[in-house]
């Protein structure tokens, strides 16, 4: 009896709390972003459906400047997303905000809010087959999805508050969509801003031909949950945690004409979307295809590099952002800069995916990022101001603004690599050392048995792609004991490395396949080992090809990654393997040492090669078979 009385008491207490909370909400009259009316008589945020030429309804939320005046027309900035244009705020979040337990401004998309303050209208779009939009997805970045952006842009440009000029922007997937918005050559789209996007999508999920299996599986599960409007699956929670999630964010925000989400539920049922992991899981080489109900696709069909002609023909100016330690978007940014004739401003910083953290490995603090978020927003808005709000638009000179880690300084160049660098060649030498002199003796070699437990950690350049988290590589000294390492003598002066280091290995293996994970590291005078850069390469892709035979010229040695060019190793026979590490810019200080560390696996997110068996490598370092690293470098006075 007492137990029942206890539960009844708790129930009454809960009811009293909920009643008090709703009373607080009512009395506080908490205003959430977008609920206000502008002086022009428009609601600041309005969600509607825009019908495409094939009848598919695309969900769009329009955010107007809060002080928009009657008769005023403004430029439009458009973001098309795969991750819900906006969530529905549940009673739990609203209650916490009303009780001042959650700050309303923390629920705001700060980039969008900043653009509104700078007097841009912002249009946020649920991509076809996702969020509250209708249709389905046969492949990511499908031709229909790309065409939708042209239609939505034309609709937005024709609204009574618009001046007819549209710019596109977005981070990650949304960044790819921002760039691909140039493909339909819609005249209203007059500037694009891909932020942390992937110029070559296959290079992201298979860097150097080594599948990033863990990343693909997690991303596939996430977007599948979002497409089902399943917030709990998206957050990987069940039970009580799921209930709490649903009180905070029940799901995607329906459009204004569908307040109870009845039509939204019907459209979600249409989301018979491709399983991303299954779709790309069988893709191993560049000439493999994804088979869908609407035809066959290769990554070149859905990546900006494969649609280069249309983007170049559009002539749209571009502002591109990436971070040195964010997977490989900077590779694409630099290749695009050298390949496209579009005017481009490229900004490469010490930034995590999306720009929330300072990931300079020598930084004393990771927040605020460099530049700060508000400084980033200002630079972005200034670009759109010049391209969309000036008549005629301002002319821009193409340039790359890049940050040198370890120095904490910004530099500007019009060419890549920058001028003044030379190749600093360091040879693998006896005693696991690096030497500036080529080996003179015969028979020098080192044996290494691959350790499949080797890992680069849980907060790597690859993990930041899964939500934009910080990039933190712990001291690598302990992990390097599992690897084959070569370390230089102490530097006699400061040394800047800017560009793409290239590794050349003369090696044999006991297996016909394998992956090489190569790390460039700094060893301090105290013995602290700091991650600087890495390269990933599957050895069967070692054949070198003419760069001009490829869809784009890479920044280092050219490999086709085609099935027809694959060359398995002959166990025990020596092969030359040349590949580049990712582009970087870092300053190493006098007295520090350079280290190259070689692994045959990265257990964090990568697929292992071979699937069975444990390779033993023989790495040669003699007069006939020298192994070495070429560093694009210049000496600096300390």
Tab-separated table of N, CA and C in Angstrom, residues 28-110:
chain	number	residue	atom	x	y	z
A	28	UNK	N	5.929	33.273	-19.532
A	28	UNK	CA	7.174	33.835	-20.055
A	28	UNK	C	7.027	34.268	-21.502
A	29	UNK	N	6.051	33.684	-22.222
A	29	UNK	CA	5.842	33.998	-23.632
A	29	UNK	C	7.162	33.938	-24.402
A	30	UNK	N	7.840	32.820	-24.205
A	30	UNK	CA	9.147	32.654	-24.839
A	30	UNK	C	9.025	32.751	-26.352
A	31	UNK	N	9.788	33.631	-26.940
A	31	UNK	CA	9.821	33.782	-28.384
A	31	UNK	C	10.964	32.937	-28.940
A	32	UNK	N	10.649	32.129	-29.916
A	32	UNK	CA	11.673	31.340	-30.564
A	32	UNK	C	12.005	31.962	-31.910
A	33	UNK	N	13.225	31.739	-32.391
A	33	UNK	CA	13.655	32.375	-33.642
A	33	UNK	C	12.676	32.111	-34.780
A	34	UNK	N	12.353	33.182	-35.495
A	34	UNK	CA	11.491	33.052	-36.664
A	34	UNK	C	10.025	33.303	-36.419
A	35	UNK	N	9.623	33.456	-35.131
A	35	UNK	CA	8.205	33.638	-34.844
A	35	UNK	C	7.756	35.090	-35.016
A	36	UNK	N	8.728	36.011	-35.095
A	36	UNK	CA	8.375	37.421	-35.191
A	36	UNK	C	7.967	37.795	-36.623
A	37	UNK	N	7.302	38.942	-36.741
A	37	UNK	CA	6.967	39.517	-38.040
A	37	UNK	C	7.972	40.621	-38.355
A	38	UNK	N	8.345	40.743	-39.620
A	38	UNK	CA	9.229	41.834	-40.025
A	38	UNK	C	8.391	43.094	-40.225
A	39	UNK	N	9.035	44.282	-40.233
A	39	UNK	CA	8.291	45.522	-40.513
A	39	UNK	C	7.588	45.502	-41.865
A	40	UNK	N	8.076	44.652	-42.768
A	40	UNK	CA	7.450	44.569	-44.091
A	40	UNK	C	6.172	43.742	-44.070
A	41	UNK	N	5.854	43.127	-42.916
A	41	UNK	CA	4.623	42.347	-42.815
A	41	UNK	C	4.796	40.878	-43.113
A	42	UNK	N	6.050	40.430	-43.318
A	42	UNK	CA	6.318	39.017	-43.534
A	42	UNK	C	6.694	38.375	-42.207
A	43	UNK	N	6.305	37.113	-42.044
A	43	UNK	CA	6.813	36.365	-40.905
A	43	UNK	C	8.297	36.110	-41.147
A	44	UNK	N	9.123	36.240	-40.117
A	44	UNK	CA	10.559	36.124	-40.360
A	44	UNK	C	10.938	34.749	-40.887
A	45	UNK	N	10.321	33.694	-40.373
A	45	UNK	CA	10.596	32.348	-40.863
A	45	UNK	C	9.302	31.715	-41.346
A	46	UNK	N	9.318	31.233	-42.573
A	46	UNK	CA	8.141	30.580	-43.151
A	46	UNK	C	8.583	29.304	-43.842
A	47	UNK	N	7.857	28.230	-43.614
A	47	UNK	CA	8.181	26.942	-44.219
A	47	UNK	C	7.098	26.560	-45.213
A	48	UNK	N	7.503	26.261	-46.437
A	48	UNK	CA	6.548	25.962	-47.498
A	48	UNK	C	7.069	24.808	-48.339
A	49	UNK	N	6.189	24.290	-49.195
A	49	UNK	CA	6.608	23.334	-50.205
A	49	UNK	C	6.748	24.042	-51.544
A	50	UNK	N	7.819	23.734	-52.252
A	50	UNK	CA	8.023	24.211	-53.612
A	50	UNK	C	7.969	22.989	-54.521
A	51	UNK	N	7.079	23.013	-55.496
A	51	UNK	CA	6.872	21.843	-56.349
A	51	UNK	C	7.831	21.876	-57.534
A	52	UNK	N	8.533	20.765	-57.755
A	52	UNK	CA	9.464	20.637	-58.864
A	52	UNK	C	8.731	20.262	-60.149
A	53	UNK	N	9.444	20.287	-61.262
A	53	UNK	CA	8.809	20.044	-62.562
A	53	UNK	C	8.203	18.646	-62.649
A	54	UNK	N	8.739	17.678	-61.844
A	54	UNK	CA	8.198	16.324	-61.872
A	54	UNK	C	7.160	16.087	-60.778
A	55	UNK	N	6.735	17.166	-60.107
A	55	UNK	CA	5.698	17.060	-59.088
A	55	UNK	C	6.196	16.807	-57.678
A	56	UNK	N	7.483	16.545	-57.487
A	56	UNK	CA	8.018	16.292	-56.146
A	56	UNK	C	7.997	17.589	-55.341
A	57	UNK	N	7.533	17.486	-54.093
A	57	UNK	CA	7.448	18.644	-53.206
A	57	UNK	C	8.730	18.744	-52.369
A	58	UNK	N	9.361	19.888	-52.464
A	58	UNK	CA	10.607	20.136	-51.739
A	58	UNK	C	10.311	21.115	-50.606
A	59	UNK	N	10.669	20.692	-49.371
A	59	UNK	CA	10.419	21.520	-48.192
A	59	UNK	C	11.488	22.603	-48.081
A	60	UNK	N	11.033	23.831	-47.881
A	60	UNK	CA	11.909	24.998	-47.851
A	60	UNK	C	11.514	25.876	-46.662
A	61	UNK	N	12.502	26.320	-45.904
A	61	UNK	CA	12.252	27.339	-44.886
A	61	UNK	C	12.968	28.611	-45.292
A	62	UNK	N	12.225	29.710	-45.298
A	62	UNK	CA	12.772	31.021	-45.657
A	62	UNK	C	12.955	31.831	-44.386
A	63	UNK	N	14.165	32.341	-44.193
A	63	UNK	CA	14.473	33.217	-43.066
A	63	UNK	C	14.786	34.602	-43.624
A	64	UNK	N	13.980	35.577	-43.239
A	64	UNK	CA	14.178	36.940	-43.713
A	64	UNK	C	14.894	37.773	-42.655
A	65	UNK	N	15.613	38.821	-43.067
A	65	UNK	CA	16.182	39.726	-42.064
A	65	UNK	C	15.089	40.235	-41.140
A	66	UNK	N	15.306	40.238	-39.824
A	66	UNK	CA	14.225	40.597	-38.897
A	66	UNK	C	13.720	42.027	-39.072
A	67	UNK	N	14.555	42.919	-39.642
A	67	UNK	CA	14.135	44.309	-39.820
A	67	UNK	C	13.866	44.638	-41.283
A	68	UNK	N	13.499	43.602	-42.079
A	68	UNK	CA	13.200	43.825	-43.498
A	68	UNK	C	12.076	44.840	-43.645
A	69	UNK	N	12.307	45.861	-44.468
A	69	UNK	CA	11.347	46.952	-44.612
A	69	UNK	C	10.463	46.756	-45.834
A	70	UNK	N	9.356	47.423	-45.818
A	70	UNK	CA	8.404	47.327	-46.925
A	70	UNK	C	9.062	47.774	-48.225
A	71	UNK	N	8.943	46.931	-49.256
A	71	UNK	CA	9.500	47.259	-50.566
A	71	UNK	C	10.969	46.918	-50.713
A	72	UNK	N	11.618	46.536	-49.626
A	72	UNK	CA	13.044	46.222	-49.699
A	72	UNK	C	13.243	44.839	-50.321
A	73	UNK	N	14.254	44.740	-51.173
A	73	UNK	CA	14.599	43.454	-51.793
A	73	UNK	C	16.047	43.114	-51.468
A	74	UNK	N	16.266	41.863	-51.115
A	74	UNK	CA	17.591	41.451	-50.653
A	74	UNK	C	18.067	40.232	-51.435
A	75	UNK	N	19.380	40.013	-51.388
A	75	UNK	CA	19.954	38.815	-51.999
A	75	UNK	C	19.602	37.585	-51.166
A	76	UNK	N	19.613	36.432	-51.817
A	76	UNK	CA	19.226	35.170	-51.188
A	76	UNK	C	20.451	34.270	-51.062
A	77	UNK	N	20.645	33.696	-49.894
A	77	UNK	CA	21.660	32.669	-49.683
A	77	UNK	C	20.938	31.351	-49.432
A	78	UNK	N	21.294	30.331	-50.188
A	78	UNK	CA	20.558	29.064	-50.161
A	78	UNK	C	21.466	27.929	-49.701
A	79	UNK	N	20.959	27.144	-48.762
A	79	UNK	CA	21.664	25.946	-48.297
A	79	UNK	C	20.752	24.740	-48.468
A	80	UNK	N	21.223	23.730	-49.186
A	80	UNK	CA	20.472	22.494	-49.378
A	80	UNK	C	21.128	21.409	-48.544
A	81	UNK	N	20.332	20.759	-47.694
A	81	UNK	CA	20.920	19.869	-46.707
A	81	UNK	C	20.350	18.462	-46.775
A	82	UNK	N	21.143	17.542	-46.264
A	82	UNK	CA	20.791	16.118	-46.146
A	82	UNK	C	20.401	15.801	-44.711
A	83	UNK	N	20.537	16.779	-43.798
A	83	UNK	CA	20.438	16.525	-42.365
A	83	UNK	C	19.290	17.300	-41.716
A	84	UNK	N	18.163	17.460	-42.401
A	84	UNK	CA	17.007	18.225	-41.939
A	84	UNK	C	17.318	19.725	-41.966
A	85	UNK	N	16.502	20.451	-42.687
A	85	UNK	CA	16.689	21.908	-42.766
A	85	UNK	C	16.473	22.550	-41.399
A	86	UNK	N	15.604	21.944	-40.564
A	86	UNK	CA	15.445	22.372	-39.173
A	86	UNK	C	14.666	21.305	-38.415
A	87	UNK	N	15.016	21.086	-37.142
A	87	UNK	CA	14.272	20.121	-36.341
A	87	UNK	C	13.039	20.779	-35.736
A	88	UNK	N	12.075	19.971	-35.411
A	88	UNK	CA	10.919	20.448	-34.649
A	88	UNK	C	11.311	20.483	-33.178
A	89	UNK	N	11.054	21.599	-32.522
A	89	UNK	CA	11.393	21.720	-31.105
A	89	UNK	C	10.238	21.168	-30.268
A	90	UNK	N	10.518	20.153	-29.468
A	90	UNK	CA	9.498	19.534	-28.639
A	90	UNK	C	9.200	20.339	-27.388
A	91	UNK	N	8.179	19.898	-26.657
A	91	UNK	CA	7.767	20.648	-25.465
A	91	UNK	C	8.872	20.648	-24.407
A	92	UNK	N	9.721	19.601	-24.408
A	92	UNK	CA	10.786	19.548	-23.419
A	92	UNK	C	11.777	20.689	-23.587
A	93	UNK	N	12.227	20.921	-24.812
A	93	UNK	CA	13.151	22.022	-25.061
A	93	UNK	C	12.485	23.363	-24.815
A	94	UNK	N	11.227	23.483	-25.234
A	94	UNK	CA	10.518	24.756	-25.037
A	94	UNK	C	10.341	25.050	-23.543
A	95	UNK	N	10.068	23.989	-22.771
A	95	UNK	CA	9.902	24.173	-21.336
A	95	UNK	C	11.222	24.608	-20.699
A	96	UNK	N	12.327	23.939	-21.086
A	96	UNK	CA	13.623	24.284	-20.516
A	96	UNK	C	14.019	25.704	-20.888
A	97	UNK	N	13.674	26.113	-22.116
A	97	UNK	CA	13.989	27.478	-22.526
A	97	UNK	C	13.165	28.482	-21.717
A	98	UNK	N	11.882	28.149	-21.503
A	98	UNK	CA	11.026	29.056	-20.744
A	98	UNK	C	11.474	29.172	-19.290
A	99	UNK	N	12.032	28.067	-18.774
A	99	UNK	CA	12.518	28.077	-17.398
A	99	UNK	C	13.974	28.533	-17.310
A	100	UNK	N	14.507	28.998	-18.442
A	100	UNK	CA	15.876	29.521	-18.521
A	100	UNK	C	16.930	28.471	-18.195
A	101	UNK	N	16.593	27.205	-18.455
A	101	UNK	CA	17.584	26.139	-18.298
A	101	UNK	C	18.368	25.915	-19.597
A	102	UNK	N	17.812	26.396	-20.709
A	102	UNK	CA	18.479	26.352	-22.008
A	102	UNK	C	18.355	27.725	-22.630
A	103	UNK	N	19.451	28.273	-23.105
A	103	UNK	CA	19.413	29.585	-23.745
A	103	UNK	C	18.851	29.444	-25.156
A	104	UNK	N	17.846	30.268	-25.461
A	104	UNK	CA	17.212	30.210	-26.770
A	104	UNK	C	18.238	30.408	-27.877
A	105	UNK	N	19.214	31.300	-27.648
A	105	UNK	CA	20.208	31.569	-28.690
A	105	UNK	C	21.072	30.350	-28.987
A	106	UNK	N	21.160	29.400	-28.049
A	106	UNK	CA	21.917	28.180	-28.309
A	106	UNK	C	21.190	27.246	-29.259
A	107	UNK	N	19.901	27.504	-29.486
A	107	UNK	CA	19.117	26.688	-30.411
A	107	UNK	C	19.126	27.275	-31.815
A	108	UNK	N	19.854	28.369	-31.997
A	108	UNK	CA	19.849	29.093	-33.256
A	108	UNK	C	21.006	28.635	-34.140
A	109	UNK	N	20.750	28.510	-35.429
A	109	UNK	CA	21.807	28.307	-36.417
A	109	UNK	C	22.536	29.640	-36.539
A	110	UNK	N	23.709	29.738	-35.922
A	110	UNK	CA	24.384	31.033	-35.807
A	110	UNK	C	24.869	31.554	-37.159
